[in-house]
């Protein structure tokens, strides 16, 4: 079923800003939140990370709960009528991911609900697929709105790779950016939220969505050639729902975290689908400023596109937002700003 929904408001907490306007302005200016952390790179050097600089020194799950709550509250500020009639879909890290910063999903959800007082935990869903969680959440949100289960759906993502277990694990697999490994990512953390509702005139709208899986994932890339089938299929499904070809796309935003694998995947999807005459299609990535922010990235990228469209600096219209995870899950969403 293809069901369009509008993005009514957004919120962010990142390493370059504690709200969406400041975060988006910093990313547009190519500023970053990279700094030395307390974690070591094994050679005596300190690891570079992108921590969120919160006004209070919360730690652990309490820290992440306050980040998520702040993003949700920001999204509700401009749509106060949504309070009390909003369902929540929470995007979290993959189950079993080494160093996963959330131990108990439901207990964590109760922490957020206690801060925001938005909804009861019973009126919530959890999607724990890491970076592409937001795409699965969008699919669930549009069906909930179409079925009349909720007038508004808040999709919120929060994640952090800045834990001792995470840094040790990814260092051991040579996946972190260090002085002797240029093919790695920077550990980051962030929270982001988008408020979804029924389409109205002049909205920023989700038109197409594609979900797929790449068999040649990053951990078995040595055994299978990377053809980009998963992302290509996700693109194709999203374009089919919109009734457009890729050459009509304005630009893309991708969760490129720094490793070559993800750039190859994105390039292959474009090479296999882009046909005919087309304008230059820019490629944005929050990873340039924030590092790897995991499950927060899709709401964050949609927030980037929403802000760019409202402020008039978008690199085109429509925009495709893509994400994938280490296990091969891929998602692509086509969104466009509509004239009033």
mmCIF file of C-alpha atoms in Angstrom:
data_model
loop_
_atom_site.group_PDB
_atom_site.id
_atom_site.type_symbol
_atom_site.label_atom_id
_atom_site.label_comp_id
_atom_site.label_asym_id
_atom_site.label_seq_id
_atom_site.Cartn_x
_atom_site.Cartn_y
_atom_site.Cartn_z
ATOM 1 C CA UNK A 1 0.000 0.000 0.000
ATOM 2 C CA UNK A 2 1.332 3.440 -0.908
ATOM 3 C CA UNK A 3 0.192 6.067 1.601
ATOM 4 C CA UNK A 4 1.571 9.595 1.673
ATOM 5 C CA UNK A 5 2.152 11.359 4.979
ATOM 6 C CA UNK A 6 3.433 14.829 5.816
ATOM 7 C CA UNK A 7 6.272 15.773 8.139
ATOM 8 C CA UNK A 8 4.807 18.465 10.391
ATOM 9 C CA UNK A 9 7.770 19.267 12.662
ATOM 10 C CA UNK A 10 11.247 18.066 13.613
ATOM 11 C CA UNK A 11 13.591 18.068 16.600
ATOM 12 C CA UNK A 12 17.294 17.284 17.073
ATOM 13 C CA UNK A 13 19.981 16.944 19.711
ATOM 14 C CA UNK A 14 23.435 16.563 18.155
ATOM 15 C CA UNK A 15 27.118 17.174 18.710
ATOM 16 C CA UNK A 16 26.813 20.488 16.817
ATOM 17 C CA UNK A 17 23.573 21.781 18.320
ATOM 18 C CA UNK A 18 20.931 21.078 20.949
ATOM 19 C CA UNK A 19 18.020 21.830 18.618
ATOM 20 C CA UNK A 20 17.197 21.395 14.933
ATOM 21 C CA UNK A 21 17.868 24.968 13.691
ATOM 22 C CA UNK A 22 21.339 25.162 15.241
ATOM 23 C CA UNK A 23 22.223 21.584 14.233
ATOM 24 C CA UNK A 24 21.153 22.107 10.633
ATOM 25 C CA UNK A 25 22.913 25.479 10.398
ATOM 26 C CA UNK A 26 26.139 23.935 11.697
ATOM 27 C CA UNK A 27 25.945 20.989 9.293
ATOM 28 C CA UNK A 28 25.197 23.323 6.410
ATOM 29 C CA UNK A 29 28.319 25.307 7.349
ATOM 30 C CA UNK A 30 30.357 22.054 7.415
ATOM 31 C CA UNK A 31 31.110 22.394 11.107
ATOM 32 C CA UNK A 32 31.692 19.229 13.097
ATOM 33 C CA UNK A 33 31.532 18.074 16.686
ATOM 34 C CA UNK A 34 34.681 15.945 16.627
ATOM 35 C CA UNK A 35 36.931 15.975 19.670
ATOM 36 C CA UNK A 36 39.166 13.674 21.674
ATOM 37 C CA UNK A 37 37.292 11.279 23.948
ATOM 38 C CA UNK A 38 38.306 9.367 27.070
ATOM 39 C CA UNK A 39 38.585 6.163 24.997
ATOM 40 C CA UNK A 40 41.982 5.033 23.720
ATOM 41 C CA UNK A 41 42.805 3.828 20.232
ATOM 42 C CA UNK A 42 45.089 1.054 21.427
ATOM 43 C CA UNK A 43 48.299 2.840 20.419
ATOM 44 C CA UNK A 44 48.126 5.311 23.262
ATOM 45 C CA UNK A 45 46.240 7.951 21.268
ATOM 46 C CA UNK A 46 42.776 9.054 22.332
ATOM 47 C CA UNK A 47 39.907 8.160 20.035
ATOM 48 C CA UNK A 48 38.110 10.943 18.214
ATOM 49 C CA UNK A 49 34.368 11.020 18.794
ATOM 50 C CA UNK A 50 31.370 13.323 18.454
ATOM 51 C CA UNK A 51 29.695 13.558 21.869
ATOM 52 C CA UNK A 52 26.636 15.660 22.579
ATOM 53 C CA UNK A 53 27.504 18.480 25.008
ATOM 54 C CA UNK A 54 24.521 18.458 27.334
ATOM 55 C CA UNK A 55 24.009 21.134 30.014
ATOM 56 C CA UNK A 56 23.930 18.438 32.727
ATOM 57 C CA UNK A 57 26.313 15.537 33.185
ATOM 58 C CA UNK A 58 23.820 12.699 32.781
ATOM 59 C CA UNK A 59 25.293 9.300 31.937
ATOM 60 C CA UNK A 60 24.092 6.005 30.476
ATOM 61 C CA UNK A 61 20.449 5.441 29.622
ATOM 62 C CA UNK A 62 19.355 8.537 31.554
ATOM 63 C CA UNK A 63 21.509 10.646 29.219
ATOM 64 C CA UNK A 64 19.982 9.079 26.109
ATOM 65 C CA UNK A 65 16.454 9.351 27.525
ATOM 66 C CA UNK A 66 16.891 13.108 28.075
ATOM 67 C CA UNK A 67 18.315 13.504 24.552
ATOM 68 C CA UNK A 68 15.328 11.697 23.032
ATOM 69 C CA UNK A 69 12.867 13.624 25.184
ATOM 70 C CA UNK A 70 14.403 16.955 24.158
ATOM 71 C CA UNK A 71 14.069 16.102 20.449
ATOM 72 C CA UNK A 72 10.447 15.012 20.923
ATOM 73 C CA UNK A 73 9.558 18.157 22.891
ATOM 74 C CA UNK A 74 11.110 20.365 20.229
ATOM 75 C CA UNK A 75 9.014 18.706 17.513
ATOM 76 C CA UNK A 76 5.869 19.277 19.602
ATOM 77 C CA UNK A 77 6.561 22.971 20.257
ATOM 78 C CA UNK A 78 5.205 24.122 16.886
ATOM 79 C CA UNK A 79 2.311 21.625 16.840
ATOM 80 C CA UNK A 80 0.951 21.783 20.415
ATOM 81 C CA UNK A 81 -2.390 20.304 19.335
ATOM 82 C CA UNK A 82 -0.578 16.997 18.735
ATOM 83 C CA UNK A 83 -0.074 16.469 22.472
ATOM 84 C CA UNK A 84 -2.350 13.767 23.766
ATOM 85 C CA UNK A 85 -3.148 12.327 20.332
ATOM 86 C CA UNK A 86 0.306 11.225 19.223
ATOM 87 C CA UNK A 87 1.603 7.679 18.950
ATOM 88 C CA UNK A 88 5.336 7.174 19.398
ATOM 89 C CA UNK A 89 7.635 4.931 17.372
ATOM 90 C CA UNK A 90 11.050 4.728 18.988
ATOM 91 C CA UNK A 91 14.057 3.817 16.825
ATOM 92 C CA UNK A 92 16.824 2.084 18.764
ATOM 93 C CA UNK A 93 20.132 0.252 18.156
ATOM 94 C CA UNK A 94 20.129 -3.319 16.918
ATOM 95 C CA UNK A 95 19.460 -6.007 19.520
ATOM 96 C CA UNK A 96 22.698 -7.722 20.423
ATOM 97 C CA UNK A 97 24.950 -4.978 19.078
ATOM 98 C CA UNK A 98 28.160 -4.927 21.138
ATOM 99 C CA UNK A 99 28.059 -2.014 23.581
ATOM 100 C CA UNK A 100 24.378 -1.318 22.889
ATOM 101 C CA UNK A 101 23.636 1.646 25.165
ATOM 102 C CA UNK A 102 20.047 0.547 25.935
ATOM 103 C CA UNK A 103 19.657 -2.620 27.999
ATOM 104 C CA UNK A 104 15.873 -2.870 28.379
ATOM 105 C CA UNK A 105 13.798 -1.295 25.603
ATOM 106 C CA UNK A 106 10.578 -0.997 27.601
ATOM 107 C CA UNK A 107 12.270 0.375 30.709
ATOM 108 C CA UNK A 108 14.050 2.935 28.541
ATOM 109 C CA UNK A 109 10.743 3.881 26.932
ATOM 110 C CA UNK A 110 9.245 4.453 30.366
ATOM 111 C CA UNK A 111 12.127 6.800 31.184
ATOM 112 C CA UNK A 112 11.359 8.883 28.088
ATOM 113 C CA UNK A 113 7.613 8.858 28.773
ATOM 114 C CA UNK A 114 8.277 10.057 32.303
ATOM 115 C CA UNK A 115 10.206 13.067 31.008
ATOM 116 C CA UNK A 116 7.993 14.003 28.064
ATOM 117 C CA UNK A 117 4.584 13.005 29.451
ATOM 118 C CA UNK A 118 3.542 12.570 25.829
ATOM 119 C CA UNK A 119 1.981 9.143 25.700
ATOM 120 C CA UNK A 120 1.755 6.073 27.850
ATOM 121 C CA UNK A 121 4.217 3.298 27.015
ATOM 122 C CA UNK A 122 1.222 1.252 25.840
ATOM 123 C CA UNK A 123 0.717 3.614 22.879
ATOM 124 C CA UNK A 124 4.214 3.123 21.512
ATOM 125 C CA UNK A 125 6.166 0.887 19.155
ATOM 126 C CA UNK A 126 9.873 0.039 19.148
ATOM 127 C CA UNK A 127 11.941 -0.543 16.019
ATOM 128 C CA UNK A 128 15.450 -1.792 16.773
ATOM 129 C CA UNK A 129 17.279 -2.098 13.454
ATOM 130 C CA UNK A 130 19.963 0.532 13.950
ATOM 131 C CA UNK A 131 20.496 3.069 11.169
ATOM 132 C CA UNK A 132 17.571 2.086 8.861
ATOM 133 C CA UNK A 133 15.116 1.858 11.783
ATOM 134 C CA UNK A 134 13.574 5.136 10.670
ATOM 135 C CA UNK A 135 12.526 3.682 7.322
ATOM 136 C CA UNK A 136 10.721 0.781 8.988
ATOM 137 C CA UNK A 137 9.140 3.324 11.351
ATOM 138 C CA UNK A 138 7.919 5.437 8.422
ATOM 139 C CA UNK A 139 6.233 2.388 6.928
ATOM 140 C CA UNK A 140 4.492 1.667 10.212
ATOM 141 C CA UNK A 141 3.562 5.321 10.743
ATOM 142 C CA UNK A 142 1.865 5.765 7.374
ATOM 143 C CA UNK A 143 -0.217 2.636 7.920
ATOM 144 C CA UNK A 144 -1.206 3.768 11.427
ATOM 145 C CA UNK A 145 -2.313 7.175 10.143
ATOM 146 C CA UNK A 146 -4.165 5.699 7.142
ATOM 147 C CA UNK A 147 -5.975 3.238 9.419
ATOM 148 C CA UNK A 148 -7.013 5.994 11.819
ATOM 149 C CA UNK A 149 -5.037 4.498 14.717
ATOM 150 C CA UNK A 150 -3.478 7.897 15.455
ATOM 151 C CA UNK A 151 -3.837 11.474 14.228
ATOM 152 C CA UNK A 152 -0.103 12.040 14.645
ATOM 153 C CA UNK A 153 2.843 9.686 14.871
ATOM 154 C CA UNK A 154 6.147 10.776 16.396
ATOM 155 C CA UNK A 155 9.166 8.898 15.054
ATOM 156 C CA UNK A 156 12.101 9.394 17.409
ATOM 157 C CA UNK A 157 15.556 7.872 17.146
ATOM 158 C CA UNK A 158 18.352 7.881 19.701
ATOM 159 C CA UNK A 159 21.680 6.076 19.766
ATOM 160 C CA UNK A 160 25.294 6.288 20.903
ATOM 161 C CA UNK A 161 28.464 4.473 19.920
ATOM 162 C CA UNK A 162 30.397 6.221 22.682
ATOM 163 C CA UNK A 163 30.587 3.313 25.110
ATOM 164 C CA UNK A 164 33.643 1.373 26.262
ATOM 165 C CA UNK A 165 32.352 -1.918 24.831
ATOM 166 C CA UNK A 166 31.419 -0.356 21.475
ATOM 167 C CA UNK A 167 34.741 1.362 20.946
ATOM 168 C CA UNK A 168 36.687 -1.752 21.967
ATOM 169 C CA UNK A 169 34.636 -3.999 19.679
ATOM 170 C CA UNK A 170 34.884 -1.835 16.558
ATOM 171 C CA UNK A 171 38.551 -1.070 17.198
ATOM 172 C CA UNK A 172 39.216 -4.806 17.292
ATOM 173 C CA UNK A 173 37.602 -5.168 13.876
ATOM 174 C CA UNK A 174 39.542 -2.202 12.491
ATOM 175 C CA UNK A 175 36.365 -0.260 11.760
ATOM 176 C CA UNK A 176 37.126 2.967 13.625
ATOM 177 C CA UNK A 177 38.927 5.947 12.138
ATOM 178 C CA UNK A 178 42.379 6.176 13.706
ATOM 179 C CA UNK A 179 45.818 7.477 12.749
ATOM 180 C CA UNK A 180 46.674 4.110 11.185
ATOM 181 C CA UNK A 181 43.241 3.287 9.731
ATOM 182 C CA UNK A 182 41.743 5.810 7.300
ATOM 183 C CA UNK A 183 38.928 3.405 6.350
ATOM 184 C CA UNK A 184 36.859 3.744 9.502
ATOM 185 C CA UNK A 185 34.073 5.674 11.198
ATOM 186 C CA UNK A 186 33.925 8.116 14.080
ATOM 187 C CA UNK A 187 31.731 7.166 17.028
ATOM 188 C CA UNK A 188 28.924 9.645 17.567
ATOM 189 C CA UNK A 189 25.626 10.026 19.368
ATOM 190 C CA UNK A 190 22.428 11.930 18.683
ATOM 191 C CA UNK A 191 18.670 12.037 19.039
ATOM 192 C CA UNK A 192 16.175 13.222 16.438
ATOM 193 C CA UNK A 193 12.406 13.235 16.047
ATOM 194 C CA UNK A 194 9.912 13.867 13.246
ATOM 195 C CA UNK A 195 6.167 14.387 13.689
ATOM 196 C CA UNK A 196 4.051 12.718 10.978
ATOM 197 C CA UNK A 197 0.444 13.519 10.093
ATOM 198 C CA UNK A 198 -2.119 13.259 7.287
ATOM 199 C CA UNK A 199 -1.189 15.145 4.098
ATOM 200 C CA UNK A 200 -2.227 18.787 3.727
ATOM 201 C CA UNK A 201 -1.595 21.427 1.080
ATOM 202 C CA UNK A 202 1.924 22.781 1.116
ATOM 203 C CA UNK A 203 3.393 20.044 3.277
ATOM 204 C CA UNK A 204 6.740 18.244 3.191
ATOM 205 C CA UNK A 205 5.566 14.832 2.109
ATOM 206 C CA UNK A 206 6.711 11.231 2.054
ATOM 207 C CA UNK A 207 5.742 9.878 -1.363
ATOM 208 C CA UNK A 208 7.688 6.648 -1.692
ATOM 209 C CA UNK A 209 9.394 4.145 0.578
ATOM 210 C CA UNK A 210 11.506 1.072 -0.118
ATOM 211 C CA UNK A 211 12.860 -1.597 2.232
ATOM 212 C CA UNK A 212 15.250 -4.339 1.188
ATOM 213 C CA UNK A 213 18.288 -6.382 2.229
ATOM 214 C CA UNK A 214 21.832 -6.616 0.908
ATOM 215 C CA UNK A 215 23.232 -10.164 1.001
ATOM 216 C CA UNK A 216 26.824 -8.954 0.604
ATOM 217 C CA UNK A 217 26.831 -7.085 3.927
ATOM 218 C CA UNK A 218 29.945 -5.451 5.336
ATOM 219 C CA UNK A 219 30.892 -8.542 7.346
ATOM 220 C CA UNK A 220 30.713 -10.976 4.422
ATOM 221 C CA UNK A 221 31.890 -8.598 1.699
ATOM 222 C CA UNK A 222 35.060 -10.687 1.306
ATOM 223 C CA UNK A 223 32.987 -13.774 0.476
ATOM 224 C CA UNK A 224 30.407 -12.146 -1.802
ATOM 225 C CA UNK A 225 30.873 -9.391 -4.398
ATOM 226 C CA UNK A 226 29.089 -6.180 -3.491
ATOM 227 C CA UNK A 227 26.607 -5.414 -6.296
ATOM 228 C CA UNK A 228 24.445 -3.019 -4.322
ATOM 229 C CA UNK A 229 21.350 -5.166 -4.884
ATOM 230 C CA UNK A 230 19.809 -4.278 -1.520
ATOM 231 C CA UNK A 231 20.032 -0.504 -1.878
ATOM 232 C CA UNK A 232 19.155 -0.677 -5.573
ATOM 233 C CA UNK A 233 15.967 -2.580 -4.729
ATOM 234 C CA UNK A 234 15.124 -0.115 -1.957
ATOM 235 C CA UNK A 235 15.577 2.786 -4.386
ATOM 236 C CA UNK A 236 13.494 1.026 -7.051
ATOM 237 C CA UNK A 237 10.592 0.346 -4.694
ATOM 238 C CA UNK A 238 10.566 3.943 -3.463
ATOM 239 C CA UNK A 239 10.645 5.314 -7.018
ATOM 240 C CA UNK A 240 7.903 2.915 -8.123
ATOM 241 C CA UNK A 241 5.624 4.233 -5.372
ATOM 242 C CA UNK A 242 6.241 7.797 -6.514
ATOM 243 C CA UNK A 243 5.827 6.966 -10.211
ATOM 244 C CA UNK A 244 9.107 8.678 -11.082
ATOM 245 C CA UNK A 245 12.546 7.716 -12.376
ATOM 246 C CA UNK A 246 15.781 8.535 -10.608
ATOM 247 C CA UNK A 247 16.731 11.186 -13.179
ATOM 248 C CA UNK A 248 13.933 13.375 -11.750
ATOM 249 C CA UNK A 249 15.469 13.307 -8.279
ATOM 250 C CA UNK A 250 16.776 16.581 -6.846
ATOM 251 C CA UNK A 251 19.398 15.302 -4.403
ATOM 252 C CA UNK A 252 20.160 12.595 -1.841
ATOM 253 C CA UNK A 253 20.979 12.428 1.863
ATOM 254 C CA UNK A 254 22.811 9.289 2.975
ATOM 255 C CA UNK A 255 24.037 7.814 6.239
ATOM 256 C CA UNK A 256 27.618 7.568 4.948
ATOM 257 C CA UNK A 257 29.643 7.017 8.108
ATOM 258 C CA UNK A 258 33.136 7.027 6.562
ATOM 259 C CA UNK A 259 33.906 3.459 5.518
ATOM 260 C CA UNK A 260 34.410 2.755 1.811
ATOM 261 C CA UNK A 261 31.791 0.000 1.796
ATOM 262 C CA UNK A 262 28.897 2.432 2.226
ATOM 263 C CA UNK A 263 30.148 4.812 -0.483
ATOM 264 C CA UNK A 264 30.421 1.890 -2.900
ATOM 265 C CA UNK A 265 26.909 0.742 -2.065
ATOM 266 C CA UNK A 266 25.440 4.195 -2.696
ATOM 267 C CA UNK A 267 27.431 4.647 -5.914
ATOM 268 C CA UNK A 268 26.332 1.251 -7.253
ATOM 269 C CA UNK A 269 22.658 1.993 -6.606
ATOM 270 C CA UNK A 270 22.989 5.287 -8.492
ATOM 271 C CA UNK A 271 24.925 3.744 -11.402
ATOM 272 C CA UNK A 272 22.341 1.005 -11.850
ATOM 273 C CA UNK A 273 19.277 3.261 -11.812
ATOM 274 C CA UNK A 274 20.244 6.705 -13.087
ATOM 275 C CA UNK A 275 19.346 6.906 -16.777
ATOM 276 C CA UNK A 276 18.661 9.677 -19.263
ATOM 277 C CA UNK A 277 19.253 13.397 -19.043
ATOM 278 C CA UNK A 278 19.432 14.746 -15.513
ATOM 279 C CA UNK A 279 20.694 17.668 -13.482
ATOM 280 C CA UNK A 280 23.523 17.390 -10.952
ATOM 281 C CA UNK A 281 22.358 15.447 -7.896
ATOM 282 C CA UNK A 282 24.170 16.469 -4.732
ATOM 283 C CA UNK A 283 24.839 13.976 -1.935
ATOM 284 C CA UNK A 284 24.639 15.134 1.681
ATOM 285 C CA UNK A 285 25.600 13.177 4.786
ATOM 286 C CA UNK A 286 25.318 14.103 8.474
ATOM 287 C CA UNK A 287 28.255 11.766 9.126
ATOM 288 C CA UNK A 288 30.603 14.532 7.946
ATOM 289 C CA UNK A 289 29.694 16.511 11.074
ATOM 290 C CA UNK A 290 28.395 13.925 13.537
ATOM 291 C CA UNK A 291 30.111 10.625 12.810
ATOM 292 C CA UNK A 292 28.055 7.447 13.173
ATOM 293 C CA UNK A 293 24.871 8.245 15.109
ATOM 294 C CA UNK A 294 23.158 4.912 14.515
ATOM 295 C CA UNK A 295 19.393 4.701 14.927
ATOM 296 C CA UNK A 296 18.996 8.489 15.145
ATOM 297 C CA UNK A 297 20.144 9.019 11.576
ATOM 298 C CA UNK A 298 16.939 8.662 9.515
ATOM 299 C CA UNK A 299 14.827 11.124 11.574
ATOM 300 C CA UNK A 300 17.890 13.373 11.565
ATOM 301 C CA UNK A 301 18.330 13.222 7.764
ATOM 302 C CA UNK A 302 14.624 13.866 7.205
ATOM 303 C CA UNK A 303 14.929 16.801 9.604
ATOM 304 C CA UNK A 304 17.832 18.122 7.513
ATOM 305 C CA UNK A 305 15.743 17.895 4.334
ATOM 306 C CA UNK A 306 12.657 19.436 6.007
ATOM 307 C CA UNK A 307 14.702 22.377 7.319
ATOM 308 C CA UNK A 308 16.468 22.905 3.980
ATOM 309 C CA UNK A 309 13.133 22.970 2.140
ATOM 310 C CA UNK A 310 11.606 25.459 4.584
ATOM 311 C CA UNK A 311 14.626 27.772 4.531
ATOM 312 C CA UNK A 312 15.122 27.588 0.777
ATOM 313 C CA UNK A 313 18.588 26.043 0.549
ATOM 314 C CA UNK A 314 17.649 22.486 -0.479
ATOM 315 C CA UNK A 315 19.804 21.083 -3.276
ATOM 316 C CA UNK A 316 16.710 20.112 -5.255
ATOM 317 C CA UNK A 317 13.223 18.637 -4.999
ATOM 318 C CA UNK A 318 12.404 15.806 -4.361
ATOM 319 C CA UNK A 319 15.013 14.305 -2.038
ATOM 320 C CA UNK A 320 15.892 10.663 -1.417
ATOM 321 C CA UNK A 321 16.950 9.667 2.117
ATOM 322 C CA UNK A 322 18.799 6.339 2.415
ATOM 323 C CA UNK A 323 20.248 4.235 5.222
ATOM 324 C CA UNK A 324 21.543 0.721 5.812
ATOM 325 C CA UNK A 325 23.033 -1.338 8.623
ATOM 326 C CA UNK A 326 25.820 -3.865 9.138
ATOM 327 C CA UNK A 327 23.457 -6.823 8.715
ATOM 328 C CA UNK A 328 22.431 -5.634 5.238
ATOM 329 C CA UNK A 329 19.036 -4.014 5.917
ATOM 330 C CA UNK A 330 18.479 -1.120 3.485
ATOM 331 C CA UNK A 331 15.894 1.640 3.326
ATOM 332 C CA UNK A 332 15.146 4.496 0.934
ATOM 333 C CA UNK A 333 12.492 7.212 1.169
ATOM 334 C CA UNK A 334 11.499 9.853 -1.387
ATOM 335 C CA UNK A 335 10.172 13.108 0.061
ATOM 336 C CA UNK A 336 9.197 16.374 -1.585
ATOM 337 C CA UNK A 337 8.114 19.866 -0.616
ATOM 338 C CA UNK A 338 4.657 20.672 -2.008
ATOM 339 C CA UNK A 339 3.465 24.093 -3.114
ATOM 340 C CA UNK A 340 0.728 25.629 -0.969
#
